[in-house]
Short mmCIF file of C-alpha atoms in Angstrom, two decimals:
data_model
loop_
_atom_site.label_atom_id
_atom_site.label_comp_id
_atom_site.label_asym_id
_atom_site.label_seq_id
_atom_site.Cartn_x
_atom_site.Cartn_y
_atom_site.Cartn_z
CA MET M 1 18.28 -19.83 -7.30
CA THR M 2 19.70 -17.73 -10.19
CA GLU M 3 18.61 -14.12 -10.55
CA SER M 4 16.68 -14.77 -13.77
CA LEU M 5 14.89 -17.73 -12.21
CA ALA M 6 14.07 -15.66 -9.11
CA LEU M 7 12.61 -12.86 -11.24
CA SER M 8 10.55 -15.37 -13.24
CA THR M 9 9.31 -16.90 -10.00
CA ALA M 10 8.33 -13.46 -8.70
CA PHE M 11 6.38 -12.77 -11.89
CA PHE M 12 4.51 -16.07 -11.67
CA LEU M 13 3.72 -15.46 -8.00
CA GLY M 14 1.96 -12.28 -9.07
CA LEU M 15 0.27 -14.00 -12.00
CA LEU M 16 -0.99 -16.89 -9.87
CA GLY M 17 -2.01 -14.49 -7.13
CA GLY M 18 -4.27 -12.63 -9.56
CA THR M 19 -7.26 -14.50 -8.15
CA HIS M 20 -6.66 -12.73 -4.84
CA CYS M 21 -6.04 -9.34 -6.45
CA LEU M 22 -9.61 -9.30 -7.75
CA GLY M 23 -10.95 -9.17 -4.22
CA MET M 24 -8.40 -6.76 -2.76
CA CYS M 25 -7.93 -4.23 -5.56
CA GLY M 26 -10.50 -5.11 -8.22
CA GLY M 27 -13.02 -2.55 -7.04
CA ILE M 28 -10.63 0.38 -6.99
CA ALA M 29 -9.19 -0.64 -10.39
CA ALA M 30 -12.67 -0.59 -11.93
CA THR M 31 -13.33 2.79 -10.32
CA VAL M 32 -10.13 4.23 -11.78
CA ALA M 33 -10.87 2.86 -15.26
CA MET M 34 -14.32 4.43 -15.22
CA GLY M 35 -12.97 7.74 -13.93
CA SER M 36 -12.94 9.15 -17.45
CA PRO M 37 -15.72 8.93 -20.07
CA GLY M 38 -13.10 8.35 -22.77
CA GLY M 39 -12.26 4.65 -23.22
CA ASN M 40 -8.58 5.12 -24.10
CA ARG M 41 -8.12 7.68 -21.37
CA GLY M 42 -9.69 5.27 -18.87
CA VAL M 43 -7.10 2.65 -19.80
CA GLY M 44 -4.39 5.28 -19.40
CA LEU M 45 -5.60 6.09 -15.88
CA LEU M 46 -5.63 2.39 -15.04
CA LEU M 47 -2.04 2.01 -16.27
CA GLY M 48 -1.00 5.04 -14.22
CA TYR M 49 -2.63 3.61 -11.11
CA ASN M 50 -0.87 0.26 -11.57
CA ALA M 51 2.47 1.96 -12.28
CA GLY M 52 2.21 3.73 -8.93
CA ARG M 53 1.17 0.55 -7.16
CA ILE M 54 4.07 -1.47 -8.58
CA PHE M 55 6.52 1.31 -7.76
CA SER M 56 5.42 1.13 -4.12
CA TYR M 57 6.06 -2.61 -4.15
CA GLY M 58 9.57 -1.92 -5.41
CA VAL M 59 10.17 0.63 -2.66
CA ALA M 60 8.95 -1.82 -0.02
CA GLY M 61 11.28 -4.48 -1.42
CA ALA M 62 14.23 -2.08 -1.35
CA ILE M 63 13.51 -1.09 2.26
CA LEU M 64 13.26 -4.64 3.55
CA GLY M 65 16.10 -5.87 1.33
CA SER M 66 18.38 -3.12 2.66
CA LEU M 67 18.30 -4.86 6.04
CA SER M 68 20.32 -7.73 4.57
CA TRP M 69 23.33 -6.73 6.65
CA LEU M 70 21.41 -8.01 9.66
CA ILE M 71 21.34 -11.57 8.31
CA GLU M 72 24.95 -12.20 7.27
CA ASP M 73 25.13 -15.17 9.63
CA PRO M 74 24.46 -18.33 7.51
CA LYS M 75 22.29 -19.81 10.27
CA ILE M 76 20.10 -16.72 10.33
CA GLN M 77 19.87 -16.80 6.52
CA ILE M 78 18.59 -20.38 6.71
CA ILE M 79 15.95 -19.27 9.21
CA ILE M 80 14.90 -16.32 7.01
CA ARG M 81 14.70 -18.46 3.86
CA SER M 82 12.75 -21.12 5.72
CA PHE M 83 10.33 -18.49 6.97
CA ALA M 84 10.03 -17.04 3.45
CA GLY M 85 9.20 -20.51 2.06
CA LEU M 86 6.68 -21.05 4.84
CA MET M 87 5.01 -17.74 4.02
CA LEU M 88 4.66 -18.86 0.40
CA VAL M 89 3.00 -22.05 1.61
CA PHE M 90 0.63 -19.94 3.70
CA MET M 91 -0.01 -17.77 0.65
CA GLY M 92 -0.93 -20.82 -1.43
CA LEU M 93 -3.29 -22.05 1.27
CA TYR M 94 -4.78 -18.55 1.46
CA ILE M 95 -5.35 -18.21 -2.30
CA ALA M 96 -6.79 -21.72 -2.57
CA GLN M 97 -9.08 -20.83 0.35
CA TRP M 98 -7.95 -23.87 2.32
CA TRP M 99 -6.67 -21.88 5.31
CA GLN M 100 -7.10 -18.12 5.75
CA ILE M 101 -4.23 -17.61 8.18
CA LEU M 102 -2.89 -14.58 6.32
CA THR M 103 -5.97 -12.58 7.22
CA GLN M 104 -4.31 -12.13 10.61
CA VAL M 105 -1.26 -10.65 8.89
CA GLU M 106 -3.51 -8.23 6.99
CA LYS M 107 -5.15 -7.15 10.25
CA ALA M 108 -1.73 -6.30 11.65
CA GLY M 109 -0.97 -4.19 8.56
CA SER M 110 -4.25 -2.30 8.92
CA ILE M 111 -2.57 -0.08 11.53
CA LEU M 112 -0.39 1.46 8.82
CA TRP M 113 -3.27 1.61 6.36
CA LYS M 114 -5.43 3.62 8.75
CA ARG M 115 -2.76 6.33 8.70
CA ILE M 116 -2.37 6.56 4.93
CA SER M 117 -5.88 5.68 3.65
CA PRO M 118 -7.15 9.28 4.09
CA PHE M 119 -4.69 10.31 1.36
CA ALA M 120 -6.26 7.74 -0.97
CA SER M 121 -9.75 9.03 -0.26
CA LYS M 122 -8.71 12.55 -1.27
CA LEU M 123 -7.60 11.27 -4.69
CA LEU M 124 -11.03 9.89 -5.59
CA PRO M 125 -12.62 10.18 -8.06
CA VAL M 126 -9.58 9.99 -10.33
CA LYS M 127 -9.65 12.68 -13.00
CA ASN M 128 -6.16 12.63 -14.47
CA ALA M 129 -2.95 10.59 -14.74
CA HIS M 130 -1.29 12.47 -11.88
CA GLN M 131 -4.08 11.45 -9.52
CA ALA M 132 -4.04 7.88 -10.83
CA ILE M 133 -0.31 7.47 -10.17
CA LEU M 134 -0.56 9.01 -6.70
CA LEU M 135 -3.50 6.73 -5.86
CA GLY M 136 -1.45 3.72 -6.97
CA LEU M 137 1.48 4.83 -4.84
CA VAL M 138 -0.78 4.95 -1.78
CA TRP M 139 -2.75 1.81 -2.63
CA GLY M 140 0.48 -0.17 -2.93
CA TRP M 141 0.67 -0.10 0.88
CA LEU M 142 -2.77 -1.70 1.35
CA PRO M 143 -2.54 -4.57 3.89
CA CYS M 144 -2.43 -7.68 1.71
CA GLY M 145 -1.32 -11.16 2.71
CA LEU M 146 -0.23 -11.87 -0.87
CA VAL M 147 2.04 -8.83 -0.98
CA TYR M 148 3.41 -9.39 2.52
CA SER M 149 4.25 -13.02 1.79
CA THR M 150 6.04 -12.12 -1.41
CA LEU M 151 7.83 -9.25 0.34
CA ILE M 152 9.24 -11.57 2.99
CA TRP M 153 10.28 -14.01 0.27
CA ALA M 154 11.93 -11.19 -1.73
CA SER M 155 13.78 -9.90 1.32
CA ALA M 156 15.49 -13.29 1.65
CA ALA M 157 17.53 -12.33 -1.45
CA SER M 158 19.74 -10.36 0.99
CA ASP M 159 20.24 -7.58 -1.55
CA TRP M 160 18.14 -4.40 -1.63
CA LEU M 161 18.29 -4.01 -5.41
CA LEU M 162 17.33 -7.60 -6.17
CA SER M 163 14.61 -7.52 -3.51
CA SER M 164 13.21 -4.39 -5.16
CA GLN M 165 13.36 -6.01 -8.61
CA LEU M 166 11.61 -9.12 -7.32
CA MET M 167 8.74 -7.03 -5.98
CA ILE M 168 8.49 -5.10 -9.24
CA PHE M 169 8.32 -8.34 -11.24
CA PHE M 170 5.72 -9.62 -8.77
CA GLY M 171 3.71 -6.46 -9.41
CA LEU M 172 4.01 -6.95 -13.18
CA GLY M 173 2.65 -10.45 -12.70
CA THR M 174 -0.48 -9.05 -11.06
CA LEU M 175 -0.98 -6.62 -13.95
CA PRO M 176 -3.02 -8.89 -16.29
CA ALA M 177 -5.66 -9.56 -13.63
CA MET M 178 -5.77 -5.90 -12.60
CA LEU M 179 -6.13 -4.66 -16.18
CA MET M 180 -8.81 -7.22 -16.98
CA THR M 181 -10.68 -6.28 -13.83
CA GLY M 182 -10.37 -2.58 -14.48
CA MET M 183 -11.64 -2.96 -18.03
CA LEU M 184 -14.50 -5.17 -16.79
CA ALA M 185 -13.64 -8.27 -18.81
CA GLN M 186 -16.33 -10.45 -17.23
CA GLN M 187 -15.23 -13.77 -18.72
CA MET M 188 -11.68 -13.37 -17.40
CA LYS M 189 -12.98 -12.32 -14.00
CA GLN M 190 -15.21 -15.37 -13.82
CA LEU M 191 -12.28 -17.63 -14.75
CA LEU M 192 -9.99 -16.11 -12.12
CA GLN M 193 -12.68 -16.29 -9.46
CA HIS M 194 -13.51 -19.93 -10.17
CA GLN M 195 -12.74 -22.21 -7.25
CA ILE M 196 -10.70 -24.64 -9.35
CA THR M 197 -8.52 -21.77 -10.64
CA LYS M 198 -7.88 -20.63 -7.08
CA GLN M 199 -7.01 -24.13 -5.92
CA VAL M 200 -4.63 -24.82 -8.82
CA SER M 201 -2.93 -21.44 -8.33
CA GLY M 202 -2.69 -22.00 -4.59
CA GLY M 203 -1.29 -25.50 -5.07
CA ILE M 204 1.47 -24.26 -7.38
CA ILE M 205 2.44 -21.51 -4.93
CA ILE M 206 2.59 -24.09 -2.12
CA LEU M 207 5.04 -26.12 -4.21
CA MET M 208 7.10 -22.97 -4.79
CA GLY M 209 7.20 -22.41 -1.05
CA ILE M 210 8.33 -25.97 -0.36
CA TYR M 211 11.04 -25.58 -3.00
CA THR M 212 12.20 -22.28 -1.42
CA ILE M 213 12.82 -23.82 2.02
CA PRO M 214 16.54 -24.72 2.31
CA TRP M 215 15.97 -28.32 3.38
CA GLN M 216 19.65 -29.25 3.11
CA GLY M 217 20.69 -26.51 5.52
CA ILE M 218 17.93 -27.42 7.97
CA LEU M 219 18.71 -31.15 7.96
CA HIS M 220 22.41 -30.48 8.48
#
């Protein structure tokens, strides 16, 4: 997969995963947007929050991608890419609400979240851009099956910089849903939460996962 295609795929993973973002981060996004009585300032706080969140995704991608030296063996790379594709399939099933297996992954991540969530609580209610960015930086580590699946997929790039870029593009893909949610666009929220939308999005992600699996290397 070329770099430009990989980045486009990462963006669409975030865009298609927007149906899940509503449940995980929609509430906090709305809270941030309403943190200021001024409409334009509320949007500014929301952008700051999302900038911090996406930056954390990029950091997570860089950390996991920096471990690429551990998977120089071609056989191990095939295993990692296969696992990454499988996680995308699980993500699609999760978003379409056909199989909620990733909830178990989120439970595992809750151990980390328990340690950092007190910092998020101290930043509420959000009064200024500084608080909004810091809240986003913390919230980016919220246990989320969608993020974890994409992170594993991004780490298969075997390059810390590209893995970081993939996570940033994934975060940018989630931005439309998060902004619409934060600004309380009810019609968009209803569309994203519709069961058919979730199933179509999940189905496309499943196909992406199947495409990601290196079938040729496995069969050989």
